[in-house]
PDB file of C-alpha atoms in Angstrom:
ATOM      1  CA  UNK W 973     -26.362 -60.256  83.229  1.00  0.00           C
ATOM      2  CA  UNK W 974     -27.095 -56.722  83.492  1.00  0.00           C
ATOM      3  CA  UNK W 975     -28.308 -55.698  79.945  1.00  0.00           C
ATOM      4  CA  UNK W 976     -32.276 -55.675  78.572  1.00  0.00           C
ATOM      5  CA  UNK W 977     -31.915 -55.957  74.894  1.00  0.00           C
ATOM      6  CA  UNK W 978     -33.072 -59.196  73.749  1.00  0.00           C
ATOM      7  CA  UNK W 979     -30.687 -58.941  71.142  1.00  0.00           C
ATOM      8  CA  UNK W 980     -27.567 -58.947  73.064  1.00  0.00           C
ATOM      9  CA  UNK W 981     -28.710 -61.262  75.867  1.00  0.00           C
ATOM     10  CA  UNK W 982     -29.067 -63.645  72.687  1.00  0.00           C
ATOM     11  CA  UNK W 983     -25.727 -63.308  71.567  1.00  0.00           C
ATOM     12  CA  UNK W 984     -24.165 -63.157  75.119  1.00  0.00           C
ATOM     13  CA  UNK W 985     -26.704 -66.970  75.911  1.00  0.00           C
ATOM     14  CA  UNK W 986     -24.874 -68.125  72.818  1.00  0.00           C
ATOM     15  CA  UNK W 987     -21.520 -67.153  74.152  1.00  0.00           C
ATOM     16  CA  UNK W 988     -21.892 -68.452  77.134  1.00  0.00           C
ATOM     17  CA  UNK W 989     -23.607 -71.756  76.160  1.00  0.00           C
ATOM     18  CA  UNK W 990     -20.477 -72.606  73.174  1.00  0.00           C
ATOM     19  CA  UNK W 991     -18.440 -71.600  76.301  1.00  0.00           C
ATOM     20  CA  UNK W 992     -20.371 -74.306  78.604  1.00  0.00           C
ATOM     21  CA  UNK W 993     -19.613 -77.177  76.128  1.00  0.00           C
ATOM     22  CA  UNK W 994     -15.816 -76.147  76.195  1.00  0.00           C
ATOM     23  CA  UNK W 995     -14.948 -76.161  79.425  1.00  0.00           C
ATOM     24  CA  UNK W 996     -17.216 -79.546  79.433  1.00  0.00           C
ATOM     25  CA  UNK W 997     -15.048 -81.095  76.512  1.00  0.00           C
ATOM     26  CA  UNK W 998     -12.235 -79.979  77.849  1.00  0.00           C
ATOM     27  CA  UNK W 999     -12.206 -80.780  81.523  1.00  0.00           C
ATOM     28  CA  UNK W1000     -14.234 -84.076  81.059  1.00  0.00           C
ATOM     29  CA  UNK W1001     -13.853 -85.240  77.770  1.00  0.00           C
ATOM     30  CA  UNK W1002     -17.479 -85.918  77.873  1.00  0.00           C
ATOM     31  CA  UNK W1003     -18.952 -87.542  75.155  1.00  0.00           C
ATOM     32  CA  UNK W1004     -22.155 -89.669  73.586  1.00  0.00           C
ATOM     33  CA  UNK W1005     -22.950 -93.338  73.328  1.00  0.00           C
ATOM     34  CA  UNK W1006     -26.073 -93.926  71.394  1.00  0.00           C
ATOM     35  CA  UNK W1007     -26.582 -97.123  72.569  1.00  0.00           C
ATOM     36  CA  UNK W1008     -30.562 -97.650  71.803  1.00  0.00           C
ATOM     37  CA  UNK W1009     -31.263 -94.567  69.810  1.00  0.00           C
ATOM     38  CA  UNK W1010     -30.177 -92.788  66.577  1.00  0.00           C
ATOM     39  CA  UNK W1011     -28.865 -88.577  67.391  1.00  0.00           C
ATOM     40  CA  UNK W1012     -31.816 -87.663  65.251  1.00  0.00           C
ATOM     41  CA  UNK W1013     -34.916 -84.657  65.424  1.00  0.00           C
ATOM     42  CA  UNK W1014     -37.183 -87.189  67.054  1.00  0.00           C
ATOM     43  CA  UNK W1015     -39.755 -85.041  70.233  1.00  0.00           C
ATOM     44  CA  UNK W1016     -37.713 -87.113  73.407  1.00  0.00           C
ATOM     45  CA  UNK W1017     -37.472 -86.960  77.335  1.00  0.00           C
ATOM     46  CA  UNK W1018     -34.618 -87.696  78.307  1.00  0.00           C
ATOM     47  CA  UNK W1019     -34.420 -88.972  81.982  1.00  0.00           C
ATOM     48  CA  UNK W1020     -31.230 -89.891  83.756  1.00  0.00           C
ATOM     49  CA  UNK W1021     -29.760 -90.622  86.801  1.00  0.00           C
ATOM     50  CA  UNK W1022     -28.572 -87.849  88.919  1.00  0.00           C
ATOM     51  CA  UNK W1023     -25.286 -87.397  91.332  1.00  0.00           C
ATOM     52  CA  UNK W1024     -24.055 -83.984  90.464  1.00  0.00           C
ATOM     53  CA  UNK W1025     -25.103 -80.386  89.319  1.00  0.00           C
ATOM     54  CA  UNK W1026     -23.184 -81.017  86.118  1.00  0.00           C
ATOM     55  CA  UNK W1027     -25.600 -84.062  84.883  1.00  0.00           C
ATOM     56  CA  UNK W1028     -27.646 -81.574  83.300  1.00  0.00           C
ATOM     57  CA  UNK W1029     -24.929 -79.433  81.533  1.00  0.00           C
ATOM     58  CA  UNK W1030     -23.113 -82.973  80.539  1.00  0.00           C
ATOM     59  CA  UNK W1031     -26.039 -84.023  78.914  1.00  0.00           C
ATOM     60  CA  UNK W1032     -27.281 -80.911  77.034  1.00  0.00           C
ATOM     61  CA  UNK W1033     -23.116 -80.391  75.822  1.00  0.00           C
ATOM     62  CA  UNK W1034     -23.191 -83.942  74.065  1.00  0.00           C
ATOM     63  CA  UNK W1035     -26.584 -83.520  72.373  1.00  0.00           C
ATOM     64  CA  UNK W1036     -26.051 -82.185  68.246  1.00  0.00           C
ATOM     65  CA  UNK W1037     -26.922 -78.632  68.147  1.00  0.00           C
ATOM     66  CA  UNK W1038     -30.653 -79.981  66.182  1.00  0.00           C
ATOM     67  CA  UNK W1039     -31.231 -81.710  69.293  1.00  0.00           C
ATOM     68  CA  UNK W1040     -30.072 -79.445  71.806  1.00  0.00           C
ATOM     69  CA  UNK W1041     -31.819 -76.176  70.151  1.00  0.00           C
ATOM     70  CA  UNK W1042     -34.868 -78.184  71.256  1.00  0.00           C
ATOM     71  CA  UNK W1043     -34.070 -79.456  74.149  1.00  0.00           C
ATOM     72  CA  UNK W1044     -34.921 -78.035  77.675  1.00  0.00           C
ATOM     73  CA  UNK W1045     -33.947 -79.693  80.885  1.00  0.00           C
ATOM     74  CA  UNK W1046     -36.590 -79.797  83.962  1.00  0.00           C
ATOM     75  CA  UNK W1047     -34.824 -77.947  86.744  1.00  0.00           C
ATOM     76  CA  UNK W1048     -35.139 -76.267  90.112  1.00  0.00           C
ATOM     77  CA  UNK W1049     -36.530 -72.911  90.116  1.00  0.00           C
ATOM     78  CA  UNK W1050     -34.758 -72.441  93.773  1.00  0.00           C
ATOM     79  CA  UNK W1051     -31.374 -73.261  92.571  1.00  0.00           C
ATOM     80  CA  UNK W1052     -31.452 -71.942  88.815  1.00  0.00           C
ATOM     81  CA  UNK W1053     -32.985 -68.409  90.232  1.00  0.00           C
ATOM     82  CA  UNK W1054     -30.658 -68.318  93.432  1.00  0.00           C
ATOM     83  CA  UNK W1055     -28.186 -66.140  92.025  1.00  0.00           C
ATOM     84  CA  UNK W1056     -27.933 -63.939  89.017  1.00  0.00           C
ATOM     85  CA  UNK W1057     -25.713 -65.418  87.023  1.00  0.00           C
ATOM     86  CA  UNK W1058     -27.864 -68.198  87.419  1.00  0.00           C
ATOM     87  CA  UNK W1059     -31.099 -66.580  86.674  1.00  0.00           C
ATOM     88  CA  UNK W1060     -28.934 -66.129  83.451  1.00  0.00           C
ATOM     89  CA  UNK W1061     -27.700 -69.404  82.668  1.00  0.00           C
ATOM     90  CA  UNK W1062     -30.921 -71.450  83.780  1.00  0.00           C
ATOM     91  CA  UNK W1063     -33.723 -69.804  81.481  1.00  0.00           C
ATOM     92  CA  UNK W1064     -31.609 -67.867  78.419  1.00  0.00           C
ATOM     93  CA  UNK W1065     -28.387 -70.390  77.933  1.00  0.00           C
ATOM     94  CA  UNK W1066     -30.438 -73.940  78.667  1.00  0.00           C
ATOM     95  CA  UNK W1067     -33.635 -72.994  78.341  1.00  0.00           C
ATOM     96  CA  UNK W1068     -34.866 -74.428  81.591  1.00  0.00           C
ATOM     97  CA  UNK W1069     -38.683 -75.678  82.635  1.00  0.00           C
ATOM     98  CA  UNK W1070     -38.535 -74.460  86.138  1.00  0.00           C
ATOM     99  CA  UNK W1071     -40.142 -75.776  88.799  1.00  0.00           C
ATOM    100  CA  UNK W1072     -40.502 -74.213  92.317  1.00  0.00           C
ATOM    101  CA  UNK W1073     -40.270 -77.138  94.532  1.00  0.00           C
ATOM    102  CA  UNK W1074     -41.275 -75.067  97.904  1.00  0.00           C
ATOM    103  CA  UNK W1075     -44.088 -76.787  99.437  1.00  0.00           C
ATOM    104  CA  UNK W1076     -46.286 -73.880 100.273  1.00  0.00           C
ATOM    105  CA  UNK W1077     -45.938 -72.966  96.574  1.00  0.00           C
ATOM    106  CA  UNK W1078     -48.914 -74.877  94.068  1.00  0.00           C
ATOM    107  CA  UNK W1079     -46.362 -74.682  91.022  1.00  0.00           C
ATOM    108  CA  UNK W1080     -48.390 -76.901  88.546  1.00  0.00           C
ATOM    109  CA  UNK W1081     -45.012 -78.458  87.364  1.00  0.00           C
ATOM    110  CA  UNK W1082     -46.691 -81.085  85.527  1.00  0.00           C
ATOM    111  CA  UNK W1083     -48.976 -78.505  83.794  1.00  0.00           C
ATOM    112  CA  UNK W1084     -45.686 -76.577  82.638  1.00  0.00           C
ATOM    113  CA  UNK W1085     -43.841 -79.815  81.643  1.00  0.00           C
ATOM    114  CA  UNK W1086     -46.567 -81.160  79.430  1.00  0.00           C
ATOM    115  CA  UNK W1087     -47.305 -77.511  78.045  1.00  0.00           C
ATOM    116  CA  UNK W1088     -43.321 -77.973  76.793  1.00  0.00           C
ATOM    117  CA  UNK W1089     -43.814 -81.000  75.551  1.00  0.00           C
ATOM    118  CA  UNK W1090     -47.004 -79.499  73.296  1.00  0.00           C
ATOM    119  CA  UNK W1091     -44.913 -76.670  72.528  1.00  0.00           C
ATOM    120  CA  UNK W1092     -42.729 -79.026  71.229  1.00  0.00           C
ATOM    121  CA  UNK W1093     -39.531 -79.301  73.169  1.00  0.00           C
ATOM    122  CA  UNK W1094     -37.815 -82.834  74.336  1.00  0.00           C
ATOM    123  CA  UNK W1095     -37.270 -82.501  78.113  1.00  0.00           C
ATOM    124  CA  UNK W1096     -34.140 -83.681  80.295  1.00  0.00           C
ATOM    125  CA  UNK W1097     -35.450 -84.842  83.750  1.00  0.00           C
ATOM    126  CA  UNK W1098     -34.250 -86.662  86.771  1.00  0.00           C
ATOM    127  CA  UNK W1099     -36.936 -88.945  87.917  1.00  0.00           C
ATOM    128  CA  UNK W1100     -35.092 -89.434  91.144  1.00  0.00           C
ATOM    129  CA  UNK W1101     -36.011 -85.632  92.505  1.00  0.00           C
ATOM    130  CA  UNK W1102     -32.586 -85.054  94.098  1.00  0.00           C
ATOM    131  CA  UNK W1103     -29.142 -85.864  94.163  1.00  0.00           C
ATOM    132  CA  UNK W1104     -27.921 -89.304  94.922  1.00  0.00           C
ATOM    133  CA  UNK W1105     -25.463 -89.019  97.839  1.00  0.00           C
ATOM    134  CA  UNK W1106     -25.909 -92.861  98.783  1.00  0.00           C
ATOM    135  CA  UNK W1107     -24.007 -96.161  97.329  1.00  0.00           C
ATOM    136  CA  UNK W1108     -27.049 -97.406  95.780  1.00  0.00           C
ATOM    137  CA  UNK W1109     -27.053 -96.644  92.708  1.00  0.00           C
ATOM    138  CA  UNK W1110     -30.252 -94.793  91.989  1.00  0.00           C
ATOM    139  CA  UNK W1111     -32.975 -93.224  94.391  1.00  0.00           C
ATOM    140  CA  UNK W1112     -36.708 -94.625  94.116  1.00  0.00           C
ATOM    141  CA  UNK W1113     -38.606 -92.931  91.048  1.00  0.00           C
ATOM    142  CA  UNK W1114     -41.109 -89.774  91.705  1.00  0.00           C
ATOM    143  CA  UNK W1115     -44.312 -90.317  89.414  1.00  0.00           C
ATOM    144  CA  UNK W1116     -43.402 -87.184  87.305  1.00  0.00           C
ATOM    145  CA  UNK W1117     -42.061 -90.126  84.625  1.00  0.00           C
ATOM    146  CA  UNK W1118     -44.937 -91.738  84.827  1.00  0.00           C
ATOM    147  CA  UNK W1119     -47.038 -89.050  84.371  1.00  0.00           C
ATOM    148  CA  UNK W1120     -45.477 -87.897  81.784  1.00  0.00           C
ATOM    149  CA  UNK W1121     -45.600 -91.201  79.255  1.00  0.00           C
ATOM    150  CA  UNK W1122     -49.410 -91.280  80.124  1.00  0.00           C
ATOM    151  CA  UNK W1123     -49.956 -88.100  79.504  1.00  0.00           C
ATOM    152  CA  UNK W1124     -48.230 -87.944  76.234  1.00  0.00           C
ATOM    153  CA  UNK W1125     -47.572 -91.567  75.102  1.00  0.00           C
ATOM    154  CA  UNK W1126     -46.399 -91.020  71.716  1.00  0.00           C
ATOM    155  CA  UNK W1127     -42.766 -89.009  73.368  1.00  0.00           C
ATOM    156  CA  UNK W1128     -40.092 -91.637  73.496  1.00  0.00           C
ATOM    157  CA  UNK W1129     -38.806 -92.135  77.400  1.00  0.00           C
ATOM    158  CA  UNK W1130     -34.900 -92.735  76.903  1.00  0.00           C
ATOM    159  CA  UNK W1131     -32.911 -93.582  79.589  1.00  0.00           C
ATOM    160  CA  UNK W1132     -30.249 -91.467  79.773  1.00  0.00           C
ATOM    161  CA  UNK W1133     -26.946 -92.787  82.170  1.00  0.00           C
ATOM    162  CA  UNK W1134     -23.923 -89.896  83.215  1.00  0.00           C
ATOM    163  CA  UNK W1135     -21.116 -92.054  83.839  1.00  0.00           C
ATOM    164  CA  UNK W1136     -18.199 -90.867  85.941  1.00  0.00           C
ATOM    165  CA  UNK W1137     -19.035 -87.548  86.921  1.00  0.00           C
ATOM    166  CA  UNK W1138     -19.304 -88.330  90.783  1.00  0.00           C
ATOM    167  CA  UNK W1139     -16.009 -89.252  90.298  1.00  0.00           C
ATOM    168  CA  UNK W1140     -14.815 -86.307  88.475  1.00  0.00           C
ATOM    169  CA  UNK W1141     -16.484 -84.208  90.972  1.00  0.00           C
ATOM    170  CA  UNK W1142     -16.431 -85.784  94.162  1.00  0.00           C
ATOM    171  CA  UNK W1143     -18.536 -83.683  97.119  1.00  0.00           C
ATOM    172  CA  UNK W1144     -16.195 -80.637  98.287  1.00  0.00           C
ATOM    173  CA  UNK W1145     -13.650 -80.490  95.337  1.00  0.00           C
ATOM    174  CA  UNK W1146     -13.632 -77.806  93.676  1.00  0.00           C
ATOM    175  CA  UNK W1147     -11.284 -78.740  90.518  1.00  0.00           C
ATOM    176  CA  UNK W1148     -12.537 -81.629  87.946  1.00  0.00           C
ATOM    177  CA  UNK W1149     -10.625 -84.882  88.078  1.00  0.00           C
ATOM    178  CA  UNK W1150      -8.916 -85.737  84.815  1.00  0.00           C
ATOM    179  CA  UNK W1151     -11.074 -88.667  84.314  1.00  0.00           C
ATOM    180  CA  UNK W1152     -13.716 -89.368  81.005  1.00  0.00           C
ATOM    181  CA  UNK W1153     -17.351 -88.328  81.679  1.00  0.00           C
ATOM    182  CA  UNK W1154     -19.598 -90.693  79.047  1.00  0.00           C
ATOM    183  CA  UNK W1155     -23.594 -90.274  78.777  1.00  0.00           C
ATOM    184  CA  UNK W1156     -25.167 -93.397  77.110  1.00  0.00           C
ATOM    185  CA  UNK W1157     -28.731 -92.963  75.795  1.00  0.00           C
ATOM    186  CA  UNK W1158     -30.441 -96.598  75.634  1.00  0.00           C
ATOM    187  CA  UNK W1159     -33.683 -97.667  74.234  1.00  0.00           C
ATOM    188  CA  UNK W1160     -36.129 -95.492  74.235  1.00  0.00           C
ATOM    189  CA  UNK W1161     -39.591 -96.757  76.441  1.00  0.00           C
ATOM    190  CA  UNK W1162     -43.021 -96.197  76.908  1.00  0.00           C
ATOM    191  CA  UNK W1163     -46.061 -96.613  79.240  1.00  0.00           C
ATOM    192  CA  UNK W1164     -47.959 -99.668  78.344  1.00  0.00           C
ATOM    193  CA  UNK W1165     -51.641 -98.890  77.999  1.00  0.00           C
ATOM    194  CA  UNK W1166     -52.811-101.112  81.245  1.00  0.00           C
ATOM    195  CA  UNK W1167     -49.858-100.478  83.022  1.00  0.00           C
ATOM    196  CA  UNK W1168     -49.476 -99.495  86.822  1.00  0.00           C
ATOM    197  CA  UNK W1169     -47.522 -96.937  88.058  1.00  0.00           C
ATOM    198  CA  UNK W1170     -44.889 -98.425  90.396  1.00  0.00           C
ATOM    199  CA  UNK W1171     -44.359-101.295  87.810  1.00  0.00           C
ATOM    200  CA  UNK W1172     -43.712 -98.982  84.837  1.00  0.00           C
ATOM    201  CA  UNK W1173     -41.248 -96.868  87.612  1.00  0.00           C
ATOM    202  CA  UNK W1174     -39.362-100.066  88.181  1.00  0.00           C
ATOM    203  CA  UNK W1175     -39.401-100.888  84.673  1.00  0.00           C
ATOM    204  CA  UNK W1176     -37.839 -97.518  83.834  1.00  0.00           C
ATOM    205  CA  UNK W1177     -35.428 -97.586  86.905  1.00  0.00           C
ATOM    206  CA  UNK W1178     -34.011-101.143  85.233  1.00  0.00           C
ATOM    207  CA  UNK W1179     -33.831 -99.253  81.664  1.00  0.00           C
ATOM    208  CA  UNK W1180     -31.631 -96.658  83.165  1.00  0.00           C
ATOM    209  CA  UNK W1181     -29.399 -99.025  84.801  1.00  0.00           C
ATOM    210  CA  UNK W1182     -29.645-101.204  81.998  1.00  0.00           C
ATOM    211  CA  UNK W1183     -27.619 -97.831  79.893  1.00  0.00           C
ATOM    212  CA  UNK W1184     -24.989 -98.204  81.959  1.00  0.00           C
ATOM    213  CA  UNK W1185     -21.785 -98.427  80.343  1.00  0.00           C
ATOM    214  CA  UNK W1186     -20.277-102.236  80.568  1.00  0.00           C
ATOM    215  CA  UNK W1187     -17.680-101.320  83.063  1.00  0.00           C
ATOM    216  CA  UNK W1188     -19.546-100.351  85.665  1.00  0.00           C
ATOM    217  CA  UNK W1189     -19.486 -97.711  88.134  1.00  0.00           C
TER     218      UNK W1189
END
């Protein structure tokens, strides 16, 4: 996006955003399950499981506009910065926390995702670090999660599961599948005071699966 005035690159993020959640609706028929939470103004992080570059867009489209004005997903600086359109879409239209994931690079990312958090912002993250391209169905847990719910205990942890969209965009294809894209938000959990980091991973790994819609996937 060419242009400099704020103004404008407002109006053209809202644009663009509105035009995000169509072509989400529309191709996917995505939609919400509130399973173990109300859609209210409550400070959240949302963490899901992640097989596709359209779990973050699904999940930010189903969200009430209350709940999406303050929500920013965690994302790639490398991939959200590649191109840009992208450098666009990632920080004006969703608002991104990016991270530079290059190893030579001392990003701080858990310094920027708790300064969001103070800021005030609910998060979507993907505790797995990458895209799951295997059968199992989630990766192990990084410690970002865990960091996280220690840092700032009082932020509901809600697991957060995108059903379907590996199927409505298999690896390669280039046009959605006709087939209905749900994201299920379960009960919201929280680091116990005493608790150790790999258990409180595996408890949150079980939460997330635990979201899954009945007919599984």
């Amino acid at each position: 996006m060419a242009t400099q005035n704020p103004t404008l690159r407002r109006i053209a993020a809202r644009i663009v955003g509105h035009s995000i959640r169509l072509f989400a609706r529309l191709t996917t028929a995505v939609r919400a399950d509130w399973k173990g939470i109300e859609p209210v103004p409550r400070q959240r992080v949302y963490f899901a499981n992640h097989v596709s570059n359209g779990d973050m867009p699904m999940i930010w489209s189903v969200l009430p506009p209350a709940l999406r004005r303050q929500t920013r997903p965690v994302a790639a600086a490398d991939y959200w910065l590649k191109t840009p359109l992208r450098a666009f879409i990632g920080p004006e239209v969703f608002n991104c926390v990016l991270i530079d994931r290059r190893p030579e690079v001392d990003d701080k990312p858990m310094d920027k995702i708790i300064a969001a958090i103070d800021e005030g912002a609910s998060l979507i993250i993907f505790p797995e670090g990458n895209r799951n391209m295997g059968d199992d169905p989630l990766l192990p847990f990084k410690a970002g999660l865990y960091n996280i719910g220690r840092l700032r205990p009082d932020v509901d942890l809600v697991p957060t599961w995108v059903a379907n969209l590996n199927n409505i965009m298999p690896k390669g294809e280039v046009v959605p599948l006709p087939l209905i894209c749900t994201v299920t938000f379960g009960t919201p959990i929280h680091v116990g005071s005493d608790e150790e980091k790999d258990a409180f991973l595996a408890r949150a790994a079980q939460a997330l699966l635990d979201a899954r819609p009945e007919d599984r996937e």
